[in-house]
Structure formats: structure tokens, C-alpha cells
Amino acid sequence: MIYIVTIIILITSLHLYFPFAQKRNMLAGVNHRSSHTKPVITGAGFIFPLSYLAYAVYLVCNTGMAFPWYFFIGLTLLSVVSFIDDLEDVWFLWRLLVQIIANALMMWQVQVEVQALYMVHSATFWMAVIMMWGFSIGLLNMYNFMDGLNGMLGFLLLSSLIPMWLINNYVVHFVDNQLIYFTLIPTFIFVFYNARKQAKCFSGDVGAIAAGFVMVYMLLKLMINSHSFIYLALYTMIFIEAGLTILQRLFAGENIFQPHRIHLFQLLCNEGKRNHVLVSSFYGGIQLIIGMSLFLMNYYKMPILYQHLIIWPIVVSLALFYLLYKRKKMGGHLLSYKLNK
């Protein structure tokens, strides 16, 4: 029943939001770096934190589980600031500060639930904590970079969530199933409105950041409970597309906080005129194959060494292919380029 009520609330909220967004001119405009040809409503990803609010109500009213206060405080802070940023620009240092605080709260929640950080507080321990903290903030923002193409963010979320649900139920239990369900619900709804030839809406920071925060939280818990970092491969396409593009821009001496149009999916759709949903489906399909492979290898208890010997050469090969193909699309240069505007 709670799922049906949540679906109705989210869909109704979206249809109330659309005229509000039009009136406030909350539109992703068309410019030289856009992958769309008409202005599109943005900020519709508020349905993600709204769904997590429904999850919080569910936890309070229907379960005996301890309420994850630190996690929800961090998620709320991120969602509020991100939605304000969709309404009007928030200085990036304020956004970064909130992300640092929210990720600290998330990591403390993981520590409370898993008791994974109880070891002696040595220099090595604090180095590991700082590295995990930085990794979490980086991955959180990588999700935000994937909201520029019809279907991309939604398909990548689904392609990670489906294997995660299978792993959670048949390999190692690492998170409350309901959190996965309350992430799947807004994802399917968002895909319905976004994965079209002409998208009805984009997520905006509020949806991408909120969903990314939850995905990072689940990944950390999965790696800690399974004692394996092989599950990083569940987010392969995020790391390749967003991560390598960030490195590319850094080596090219660009300001990574400024907008750009050199993601490979932008090159394929802007310059190559490829179908947006087809490109997004290709990304999501590759990620789903990797995720399902991880699930099957662990379900049938393949030795972890063999898993690493299979998965990481595939990931490295994909990354090399990505760089070589992208270099070709950019005229033979990754660091010295000039796209037609």
C-alpha cells in the first residue's frame, strides 16, 4: 500500500510542479553545449527526496528499525541546498561545504550501522577515512554530471539498482530492501518523463545529488559488509564517463566547475546526431551486464581473485576504448581541442 501511495504522491507532485517550473522559468535552456533542442523543465528530481521522505515515514510507522538519523540529516541538507541551487545559483563553495558535512554524516551513519570504523585510530585509519570521504564526494558529483542527456541518469541508476537488489537478497545483505524500493520508484517515474525523444523534464541537482548520495551510501555499506571493493564495478560507466572527463579537463587546464560539452555522450548526440535514448540505453546496458556478472559470480561463489582477474581487465578495456574513441571524435586530441560552436 505504501508503494502505491508513494507513486500517486510523486506523480501528482510532478504534475503540480510542471506549471510552477514554467512560471519560475526553471528551464534547461538551449545553447551550444546542450544535448536538447527545446527548453526543458529542470528540478523535477525533487521526487527522489520526496520518496525518501516517504521511506522515513515508513520506518517510523511500520518497522522496529533504528531510525538512521545521520543519514537522513545529511540527505535533507543536500536536497534542500540542491533544490535552492536549481531555483537560483548557490555559490559552489557553499554547495561543497554542505556536501562535506552531509558525507561526514553519512559515513558516521555507516559506522553506527556496520561498526566498521572501530579500529585503532592510527594514521592509516584516518588516511583511509579521508580517502573514503573524498571518494564519496567525488562519486556524488559524478552522478550530477549524468543528467544532461535524455534517459542517461535514470538508466544508469536502474542498471546499478537491479544488481544491487539481487546481491542484497541472494549474496550479502547490506541495506534495508525498502531503501532500494524507494529509490526504484522515483527512478522509474523519472525515466518515464525523461527517457523520450523530447524529454518532459530533467532531474536538476536536487534529484541527481539526492539519488547519488543514496547510491554512495549503499555502495559503501556493500563493500564493507562484503569485505570486497569488487563492487566498485557496479558504477563502472559513471567512473569512466564522468571520472575520465574530469581528469581530461584537469590535464587540459580547464576549470572543472565551468559547463562544458565534452562528455562522450554529448559528442555522440550533439556532433554525431545520435538518438539520445539509444545512447543512454547503450550506457545503461553495458552497466547492467557488468552488474549482473558481478551478481552471478558472487551468487555462485567464484573466488574473489578470479573475479578481479575477470572484472578489472574488462573495466580497463572499456576505459581505453572510451579514451581512444573519444579522441577520434574530438579530432585526434584529448587535451588540445576546439569543438564547433
Coordinates of N, CA and C in Angstrom, one line a residue, residues 141-329:
N141 N 29.1 13.8 -7.0 CA 29.0 14.8 -8.0 C 29.1 14.2 -9.4
M142 N 29.7 13.0 -9.6 CA 29.7 12.4 -10.9 C 28.2 12.0 -11.3
Y143 N 27.4 11.7 -10.4 CA 26.0 11.4 -10.7 C 25.3 12.7 -11.3
N144 N 25.7 13.8 -10.7 CA 25.1 15.0 -11.2 C 25.5 15.4 -12.6
F145 N 26.7 14.9 -13.1 CA 27.1 15.2 -14.4 C 26.4 14.4 -15.5
M146 N 25.6 13.4 -15.0 CA 25.0 12.4 -16.0 C 23.5 12.8 -16.3
D147 N 23.1 14.0 -15.9 CA 21.7 14.4 -16.1 C 21.5 15.3 -17.3
G148 N 22.5 15.3 -18.2 CA 22.4 16.1 -19.4 C 21.9 15.5 -20.6
L149 N 21.5 14.2 -20.6 CA 21.0 13.5 -21.7 C 19.8 12.7 -21.4
N150 N 18.8 12.7 -22.3 CA 17.5 12.0 -22.1 C 17.8 10.5 -21.7
G151 N 17.3 10.1 -20.5 CA 17.4 8.8 -20.1 C 18.7 8.3 -19.4
M152 N 19.8 9.1 -19.5 CA 21.1 8.7 -19.0 C 21.1 8.5 -17.5
L153 N 20.7 9.5 -16.8 CA 20.7 9.3 -15.3 C 19.8 8.2 -14.8
G154 N 18.6 8.1 -15.4 CA 17.7 7.1 -15.0 C 18.1 5.7 -15.3
F155 N 18.7 5.5 -16.5 CA 19.1 4.2 -16.9 C 20.3 3.7 -16.1
L156 N 21.2 4.6 -15.8 CA 22.4 4.3 -15.0 C 22.0 3.9 -13.6
L157 N 21.0 4.6 -13.1 CA 20.5 4.3 -11.7 C 19.9 2.9 -11.7
L158 N 19.1 2.6 -12.7 CA 18.4 1.3 -12.8 C 19.4 0.2 -13.0
S159 N 20.4 0.4 -13.8 CA 21.4 -0.6 -14.1 C 22.3 -1.0 -12.9
S160 N 22.4 -0.1 -11.9 CA 23.1 -0.4 -10.7 C 22.1 -0.9 -9.6
L161 N 20.9 -0.4 -9.6 CA 20.0 -0.8 -8.5 C 19.5 -2.2 -8.7
I162 N 19.3 -2.7 -9.9 CA 18.7 -4.1 -10.1 C 19.7 -5.1 -9.6
P163 N 21.0 -5.0 -10.0 CA 22.0 -6.0 -9.5 C 22.2 -5.8 -7.9
M164 N 22.1 -4.6 -7.5 CA 22.2 -4.4 -6.0 C 21.1 -5.1 -5.2
W165 N 19.9 -5.0 -5.8 CA 18.8 -5.7 -5.1 C 19.0 -7.2 -5.1
L166 N 19.5 -7.8 -6.2 CA 19.8 -9.2 -6.3 C 20.9 -9.6 -5.3
I167 N 21.9 -8.8 -5.2 CA 23.0 -9.0 -4.3 C 22.6 -9.0 -2.9
N168 N 21.7 -8.0 -2.6 CA 21.2 -7.8 -1.2 C 20.4 -8.9 -0.8
N169 N 19.7 -9.6 -1.7 CA 18.8 -10.6 -1.3 C 19.4 -12.0 -1.4
Y170 N 20.4 -12.2 -2.3 CA 20.9 -13.6 -2.6 C 22.4 -13.8 -2.3
V171 N 23.1 -12.7 -2.0 CA 24.5 -12.8 -1.8 C 24.9 -12.4 -0.4
V172 N 24.8 -11.0 -0.2 CA 25.1 -10.5 1.1 C 24.1 -9.4 1.4
H173 N 23.5 -9.4 2.6 CA 22.5 -8.4 3.0 C 23.3 -7.2 3.5
F174 N 23.2 -6.1 2.9 CA 23.9 -4.9 3.3 C 23.1 -3.7 3.6
V175 N 21.8 -3.7 3.1 CA 21.0 -2.5 3.3 C 19.5 -2.9 3.4
D176 N 18.7 -2.1 4.0 CA 17.3 -2.4 4.1 C 16.7 -2.4 2.6
N177 N 16.0 -3.5 2.3 CA 15.4 -3.6 0.9 C 14.5 -2.4 0.6
Q178 N 13.9 -1.8 1.6 CA 12.9 -0.7 1.3 C 13.6 0.5 0.8
L179 N 14.9 0.7 1.2 CA 15.6 1.9 0.6 C 15.8 1.7 -0.9
I180 N 16.1 0.5 -1.3 CA 16.2 0.2 -2.7 C 14.9 0.4 -3.4
Y181 N 13.8 0.0 -2.8 CA 12.5 0.2 -3.5 C 12.1 1.6 -3.6
F182 N 12.4 2.4 -2.5 CA 12.1 3.8 -2.5 C 13.1 4.6 -3.4
T183 N 14.1 4.0 -3.9 CA 14.9 4.6 -4.9 C 14.4 4.2 -6.3
L184 N 14.0 3.0 -6.4 CA 13.5 2.5 -7.7 C 12.2 3.2 -8.1
I185 N 11.3 3.5 -7.2 CA 10.1 4.1 -7.5 C 10.3 5.5 -8.2
P186 N 11.0 6.4 -7.6 CA 11.2 7.7 -8.3 C 12.0 7.6 -9.6
T187 N 12.9 6.5 -9.6 CA 13.7 6.3 -10.8 C 12.8 5.9 -12.0
F188 N 11.9 5.0 -11.8 CA 11.0 4.6 -12.9 C 10.2 5.7 -13.3
I189 N 9.7 6.5 -12.4 CA 8.8 7.6 -12.7 C 9.6 8.7 -13.5
F190 N 10.8 8.9 -13.1 CA 11.7 9.9 -13.8 C 12.0 9.4 -15.2
V191 N 12.3 8.2 -15.3 CA 12.6 7.6 -16.6 C 11.4 7.8 -17.6
F192 N 10.2 7.6 -17.1 CA 9.0 7.7 -17.9 C 8.9 9.1 -18.5
Y193 N 9.2 10.1 -17.7 CA 9.1 11.5 -18.2 C 10.4 12.0 -18.9
N194 N 11.5 11.4 -18.6 CA 12.8 11.9 -19.2 C 13.3 11.1 -20.4
A195 N 13.1 9.8 -20.4 CA 13.7 9.0 -21.5 C 12.8 9.0 -22.7
R196 N 12.7 10.2 -23.4 CA 11.9 10.3 -24.5 C 12.7 11.1 -25.6
K197 N 12.2 11.1 -26.8 CA 12.8 11.9 -27.9 C 12.9 13.3 -27.5
Q198 N 11.8 13.8 -26.9 CA 11.8 15.2 -26.3 C 11.4 15.0 -24.9
A199 N 12.5 15.2 -24.0 CA 12.3 15.0 -22.6 C 11.2 15.9 -22.0
K200 N 10.4 15.4 -21.1 CA 9.4 16.3 -20.4 C 10.1 17.1 -19.3
C201 N 11.2 16.5 -18.7 CA 11.9 17.2 -17.6 C 13.3 16.6 -17.5
F202 N 14.1 17.4 -16.8 CA 15.4 16.9 -16.3 C 15.4 16.8 -14.8
S203 N 16.3 16.1 -14.2 CA 16.3 15.9 -12.7 C 16.7 17.2 -12.0
G204 N 17.7 17.9 -12.6 CA 18.3 19.0 -11.8 C 19.2 18.5 -10.7
D205 N 19.9 19.4 -10.0 CA 20.8 19.0 -8.9 C 20.1 18.2 -7.8
V206 N 18.8 18.6 -7.5 CA 18.1 18.0 -6.4 C 18.0 16.5 -6.5
G207 N 17.6 16.1 -7.7 CA 17.4 14.6 -7.9 C 18.7 13.9 -8.1
A208 N 19.6 14.4 -8.9 CA 20.9 13.7 -9.2 C 21.7 13.6 -7.9
I209 N 21.8 14.7 -7.1 CA 22.6 14.7 -5.9 C 22.0 13.8 -4.8
A210 N 20.6 13.9 -4.7 CA 20.0 13.1 -3.7 C 20.1 11.6 -4.0
A211 N 19.8 11.2 -5.2 CA 20.0 9.8 -5.6 C 21.4 9.4 -5.5
G212 N 22.4 10.2 -6.0 CA 23.8 9.9 -5.9 C 24.2 9.7 -4.4
F213 N 23.7 10.5 -3.5 CA 24.0 10.3 -2.1 C 23.6 9.0 -1.6
V214 N 22.4 8.5 -2.0 CA 21.9 7.2 -1.5 C 22.7 6.1 -2.2
M215 N 23.1 6.3 -3.5 CA 23.9 5.3 -4.2 C 25.2 5.1 -3.5
V216 N 25.9 6.2 -3.1 CA 27.2 6.2 -2.5 C 27.0 5.4 -1.1
Y217 N 26.0 5.8 -0.4 CA 25.7 5.1 0.9 C 25.6 3.6 0.8
M218 N 24.8 3.2 -0.2 CA 24.6 1.8 -0.4 C 25.9 1.1 -0.9
L219 N 26.7 1.7 -1.7 CA 28.0 1.2 -2.2 C 28.9 1.0 -1.0
L220 N 29.1 2.0 -0.2 CA 30.0 1.9 1.0 C 29.5 0.7 1.9
K221 N 28.3 0.6 2.1 CA 27.8 -0.5 3.0 C 28.0 -1.8 2.4
L222 N 27.8 -1.9 1.1 CA 28.0 -3.2 0.3 C 29.5 -3.6 0.4
M223 N 30.4 -2.7 0.2 CA 31.8 -3.0 0.2 C 32.3 -3.4 1.6
I224 N 31.8 -2.7 2.6 CA 32.2 -3.0 4.0 C 31.6 -4.4 4.4
N225 N 30.3 -4.7 4.1 CA 29.7 -5.9 4.5 C 30.3 -7.1 3.8
S226 N 30.7 -6.9 2.5 CA 31.2 -8.0 1.7 C 32.7 -8.1 1.8
H227 N 33.3 -7.1 2.5 CA 34.8 -7.1 2.6 C 35.5 -7.1 1.2
S228 N 34.9 -6.5 0.3 CA 35.4 -6.5 -1.1 C 35.1 -5.2 -1.8
F229 N 36.1 -4.7 -2.6 CA 35.9 -3.5 -3.4 C 35.6 -3.8 -4.8
I230 N 35.4 -5.1 -5.1 CA 35.0 -5.5 -6.5 C 33.7 -4.8 -6.9
Y231 N 32.9 -4.5 -5.9 CA 31.6 -3.9 -6.2 C 31.6 -2.4 -6.7
L232 N 32.8 -1.9 -6.7 CA 33.0 -0.6 -7.3 C 32.6 -0.7 -8.8
A233 N 32.8 -1.8 -9.4 CA 32.4 -2.0 -10.8 C 31.0 -1.9 -11.1
L234 N 30.1 -1.9 -10.0 CA 28.7 -1.6 -10.2 C 28.5 -0.2 -10.8
Y235 N 29.5 0.7 -10.7 CA 29.3 2.1 -11.1 C 30.3 2.4 -12.2
T236 N 30.7 1.4 -13.0 CA 31.8 1.5 -14.0 C 31.5 2.6 -14.9
M237 N 30.3 2.7 -15.5 CA 30.1 3.7 -16.5 C 30.1 5.1 -16.0
I238 N 29.8 5.3 -14.7 CA 29.9 6.6 -14.0 C 31.3 7.0 -13.9
F239 N 32.2 6.0 -13.5 CA 33.6 6.3 -13.3 C 34.2 6.6 -14.6
I240 N 33.9 5.9 -15.7 CA 34.5 6.1 -17.0 C 34.1 7.4 -17.6
E241 N 32.8 7.6 -17.7 CA 32.3 8.8 -18.4 C 32.6 10.1 -17.6
A242 N 32.2 10.1 -16.3 CA 32.3 11.3 -15.5 C 33.8 11.5 -15.0
G243 N 34.3 10.4 -14.5 CA 35.6 10.4 -13.9 C 36.7 10.8 -14.9
L244 N 36.7 10.1 -16.1 CA 37.8 10.4 -17.1 C 37.6 11.7 -17.7
T245 N 36.4 12.2 -17.8 CA 36.2 13.6 -18.4 C 36.7 14.6 -17.4
I246 N 36.5 14.4 -16.1 CA 37.1 15.3 -15.1 C 38.6 15.4 -15.2
L247 N 39.2 14.2 -15.3 CA 40.7 14.1 -15.4 C 41.1 14.8 -16.7
Q248 N 40.4 14.6 -17.8 CA 40.7 15.2 -19.1 C 40.7 16.7 -19.0
R249 N 39.7 17.2 -18.4 CA 39.6 18.7 -18.3 C 40.7 19.2 -17.3
L250 N 41.0 18.5 -16.3 CA 42.1 18.9 -15.4 C 43.4 19.0 -16.1
F251 N 43.7 17.9 -16.9 CA 45.0 17.9 -17.6 C 45.0 18.9 -18.7
A252 N 43.8 19.3 -19.2 CA 43.8 20.3 -20.3 C 43.8 21.7 -19.7
G253 N 43.9 21.9 -18.4 CA 44.0 23.1 -17.7 C 42.7 23.9 -17.6
E254 N 41.5 23.2 -17.7 CA 40.2 23.8 -17.7 C 39.7 23.9 -16.2
N255 N 38.8 24.8 -16.0 CA 38.1 24.9 -14.8 C 36.9 23.9 -14.8
I256 N 37.1 22.9 -13.9 CA 36.1 21.8 -14.0 C 34.7 22.2 -13.4
F257 N 34.7 23.4 -12.8 CA 33.4 23.8 -12.3 C 32.6 24.6 -13.4
Q258 N 33.2 24.8 -14.5 CA 32.5 25.5 -15.6 C 31.8 24.5 -16.5
P259 N 30.7 24.9 -17.1 CA 30.0 24.0 -18.0 C 30.8 23.6 -19.2
H260 N 30.5 22.5 -19.8 CA 31.3 22.0 -21.0 C 30.4 21.1 -21.8
R261 N 31.0 20.6 -22.9 CA 30.2 19.7 -23.7 C 31.2 18.6 -24.3
I262 N 32.0 18.1 -23.5 CA 33.0 17.1 -24.0 C 32.8 15.7 -23.4
H263 N 31.7 15.5 -22.7 CA 31.3 14.1 -22.4 C 31.1 13.4 -23.7
L264 N 31.5 12.1 -23.7 CA 31.3 11.3 -25.0 C 29.9 11.3 -25.4
F265 N 29.0 11.2 -24.5 CA 27.5 11.1 -24.9 C 27.1 12.5 -25.5
Q266 N 27.7 13.6 -25.0 CA 27.4 14.9 -25.7 C 28.0 14.9 -27.1
L267 N 29.2 14.4 -27.3 CA 29.7 14.4 -28.6 C 28.9 13.5 -29.6
L268 N 28.4 12.4 -29.1 CA 27.7 11.5 -29.9 C 26.3 12.1 -30.3
C269 N 25.7 12.8 -29.4 CA 24.4 13.4 -29.6 C 24.4 14.8 -30.2
N270 N 25.4 15.6 -29.8 CA 25.5 17.0 -30.3 C 26.1 17.0 -31.7
E271 N 27.3 16.4 -31.8 CA 28.0 16.4 -33.1 C 27.6 15.3 -34.0
G272 N 27.4 14.1 -33.4 CA 27.1 12.9 -34.1 C 25.6 12.7 -34.4
K273 N 24.7 13.5 -33.8 CA 23.3 13.5 -34.0 C 22.7 12.1 -33.7
R274 N 23.3 11.4 -32.8 CA 22.7 10.1 -32.4 C 21.5 10.3 -31.5
N275 N 20.6 9.2 -31.5 CA 19.4 9.3 -30.7 C 19.8 9.2 -29.2
H276 N 19.2 10.2 -28.5 CA 19.6 10.3 -27.1 C 19.3 9.0 -26.3
V277 N 18.1 8.6 -26.4 CA 17.6 7.4 -25.6 C 18.4 6.2 -26.0
L278 N 18.8 6.0 -27.3 CA 19.6 4.9 -27.7 C 21.0 4.9 -27.1
V279 N 21.6 6.1 -27.1 CA 22.9 6.3 -26.4 C 22.8 6.0 -24.9
S280 N 21.8 6.5 -24.3 CA 21.6 6.2 -22.8 C 21.4 4.8 -22.6
S281 N 20.6 4.1 -23.5 CA 20.3 2.7 -23.3 C 21.6 1.9 -23.4
F282 N 22.5 2.3 -24.3 CA 23.8 1.6 -24.5 C 24.6 1.7 -23.3
Y283 N 24.7 2.9 -22.7 CA 25.5 3.1 -21.4 C 24.9 2.2 -20.3
G284 N 23.5 2.3 -20.2 CA 22.9 1.5 -19.1 C 23.0 0.0 -19.4
G285 N 22.9 -0.4 -20.7 CA 23.1 -1.8 -21.0 C 24.4 -2.4 -20.6
I286 N 25.5 -1.7 -20.9 CA 26.8 -2.1 -20.5 C 26.9 -2.2 -19.0
Q287 N 26.4 -1.2 -18.3 CA 26.5 -1.2 -16.8 C 25.7 -2.4 -16.3
L288 N 24.5 -2.7 -16.8 CA 23.7 -3.8 -16.4 C 24.4 -5.1 -16.6
I289 N 25.0 -5.3 -17.7 CA 25.8 -6.5 -17.9 C 26.9 -6.7 -16.9
I290 N 27.6 -5.7 -16.6 CA 28.7 -5.8 -15.6 C 28.1 -6.1 -14.2
G291 N 27.0 -5.4 -13.9 CA 26.3 -5.6 -12.6 C 25.8 -7.0 -12.4
M292 N 25.1 -7.5 -13.5 CA 24.6 -8.9 -13.4 C 25.7 -9.9 -13.4
S293 N 26.8 -9.6 -14.1 CA 28.0 -10.5 -14.0 C 28.5 -10.6 -12.6
L294 N 28.6 -9.4 -11.9 CA 29.1 -9.4 -10.5 C 28.2 -10.2 -9.6
F295 N 26.8 -10.1 -9.8 CA 25.9 -10.8 -9.0 C 26.1 -12.3 -9.2
L296 N 26.1 -12.8 -10.5 CA 26.2 -14.2 -10.8 C 27.6 -14.8 -10.2
M297 N 28.7 -14.1 -10.4 CA 29.9 -14.6 -9.9 C 29.9 -14.7 -8.4
N298 N 29.3 -13.8 -7.7 CA 29.2 -13.9 -6.2 C 28.1 -14.9 -5.8
Y299 N 27.0 -15.0 -6.5 CA 26.0 -16.0 -6.2 C 26.5 -17.4 -6.3
Y300 N 27.3 -17.7 -7.3 CA 27.9 -19.0 -7.4 C 29.3 -19.1 -6.8
K301 N 29.6 -18.1 -5.9 CA 30.8 -18.1 -5.0 C 32.1 -18.3 -5.8
M302 N 32.2 -17.6 -6.9 CA 33.5 -17.6 -7.5 C 34.6 -17.0 -6.7
P303 N 35.8 -17.6 -6.6 CA 36.8 -17.0 -5.7 C 37.1 -15.5 -6.1
I304 N 37.3 -14.7 -5.1 CA 37.4 -13.3 -5.3 C 38.6 -12.9 -6.3
L305 N 39.6 -13.7 -6.2 CA 40.8 -13.5 -7.1 C 40.4 -13.6 -8.6
Y306 N 39.6 -14.6 -8.9 CA 39.1 -14.8 -10.2 C 38.2 -13.7 -10.7
Q307 N 37.4 -13.2 -9.7 CA 36.5 -12.1 -10.0 C 37.3 -10.8 -10.4
H308 N 38.4 -10.5 -9.7 CA 39.2 -9.4 -10.0 C 39.9 -9.6 -11.4
L309 N 40.3 -10.8 -11.6 CA 41.0 -11.1 -12.9 C 40.1 -11.0 -14.1
I310 N 38.8 -11.1 -13.9 CA 37.8 -11.0 -14.9 C 37.3 -9.6 -15.1
I311 N 36.9 -9.0 -13.9 CA 36.2 -7.7 -14.0 C 37.1 -6.5 -14.3
W312 N 38.3 -6.4 -13.7 CA 39.1 -5.2 -13.9 C 39.7 -5.1 -15.3
P313 N 40.1 -6.2 -15.9 CA 40.6 -6.1 -17.3 C 39.5 -5.6 -18.2
I314 N 38.2 -6.0 -17.9 CA 37.1 -5.5 -18.7 C 36.9 -4.0 -18.5
V315 N 37.0 -3.6 -17.2 CA 36.8 -2.2 -16.9 C 37.9 -1.3 -17.6
V316 N 39.2 -1.8 -17.5 CA 40.3 -1.1 -18.1 C 40.1 -1.1 -19.6
S317 N 39.7 -2.2 -20.2 CA 39.5 -2.2 -21.7 C 38.4 -1.2 -22.1
L318 N 37.3 -1.1 -21.3 CA 36.3 -0.2 -21.6 C 36.8 1.3 -21.5
A319 N 37.6 1.5 -20.5 CA 38.2 2.9 -20.3 C 39.1 3.2 -21.5
L320 N 39.9 2.3 -21.9 CA 40.8 2.6 -23.0 C 40.1 2.8 -24.3
F321 N 39.0 2.0 -24.5 CA 38.2 2.1 -25.7 C 37.5 3.5 -25.7
Y322 N 37.0 3.9 -24.5 CA 36.4 5.2 -24.3 C 37.3 6.3 -24.7
L323 N 38.6 6.3 -24.2 CA 39.5 7.3 -24.5 C 39.9 7.4 -26.0
L324 N 40.1 6.2 -26.6 CA 40.5 6.2 -28.0 C 39.4 6.6 -28.9
Y325 N 38.2 6.2 -28.6 CA 37.0 6.6 -29.4 C 36.7 8.0 -29.2
K326 N 36.8 8.5 -28.0 CA 36.6 9.9 -27.7 C 37.6 10.8 -28.4
R327 N 38.9 10.4 -28.4 CA 39.9 11.1 -29.1 C 39.6 11.3 -30.6
K328 N 39.1 10.2 -31.1 CA 38.8 10.2 -32.6 C 37.6 11.2 -32.8
K329 N 36.6 11.2 -31.9 CA 35.5 12.1 -32.1 C 35.9 13.6 -31.9

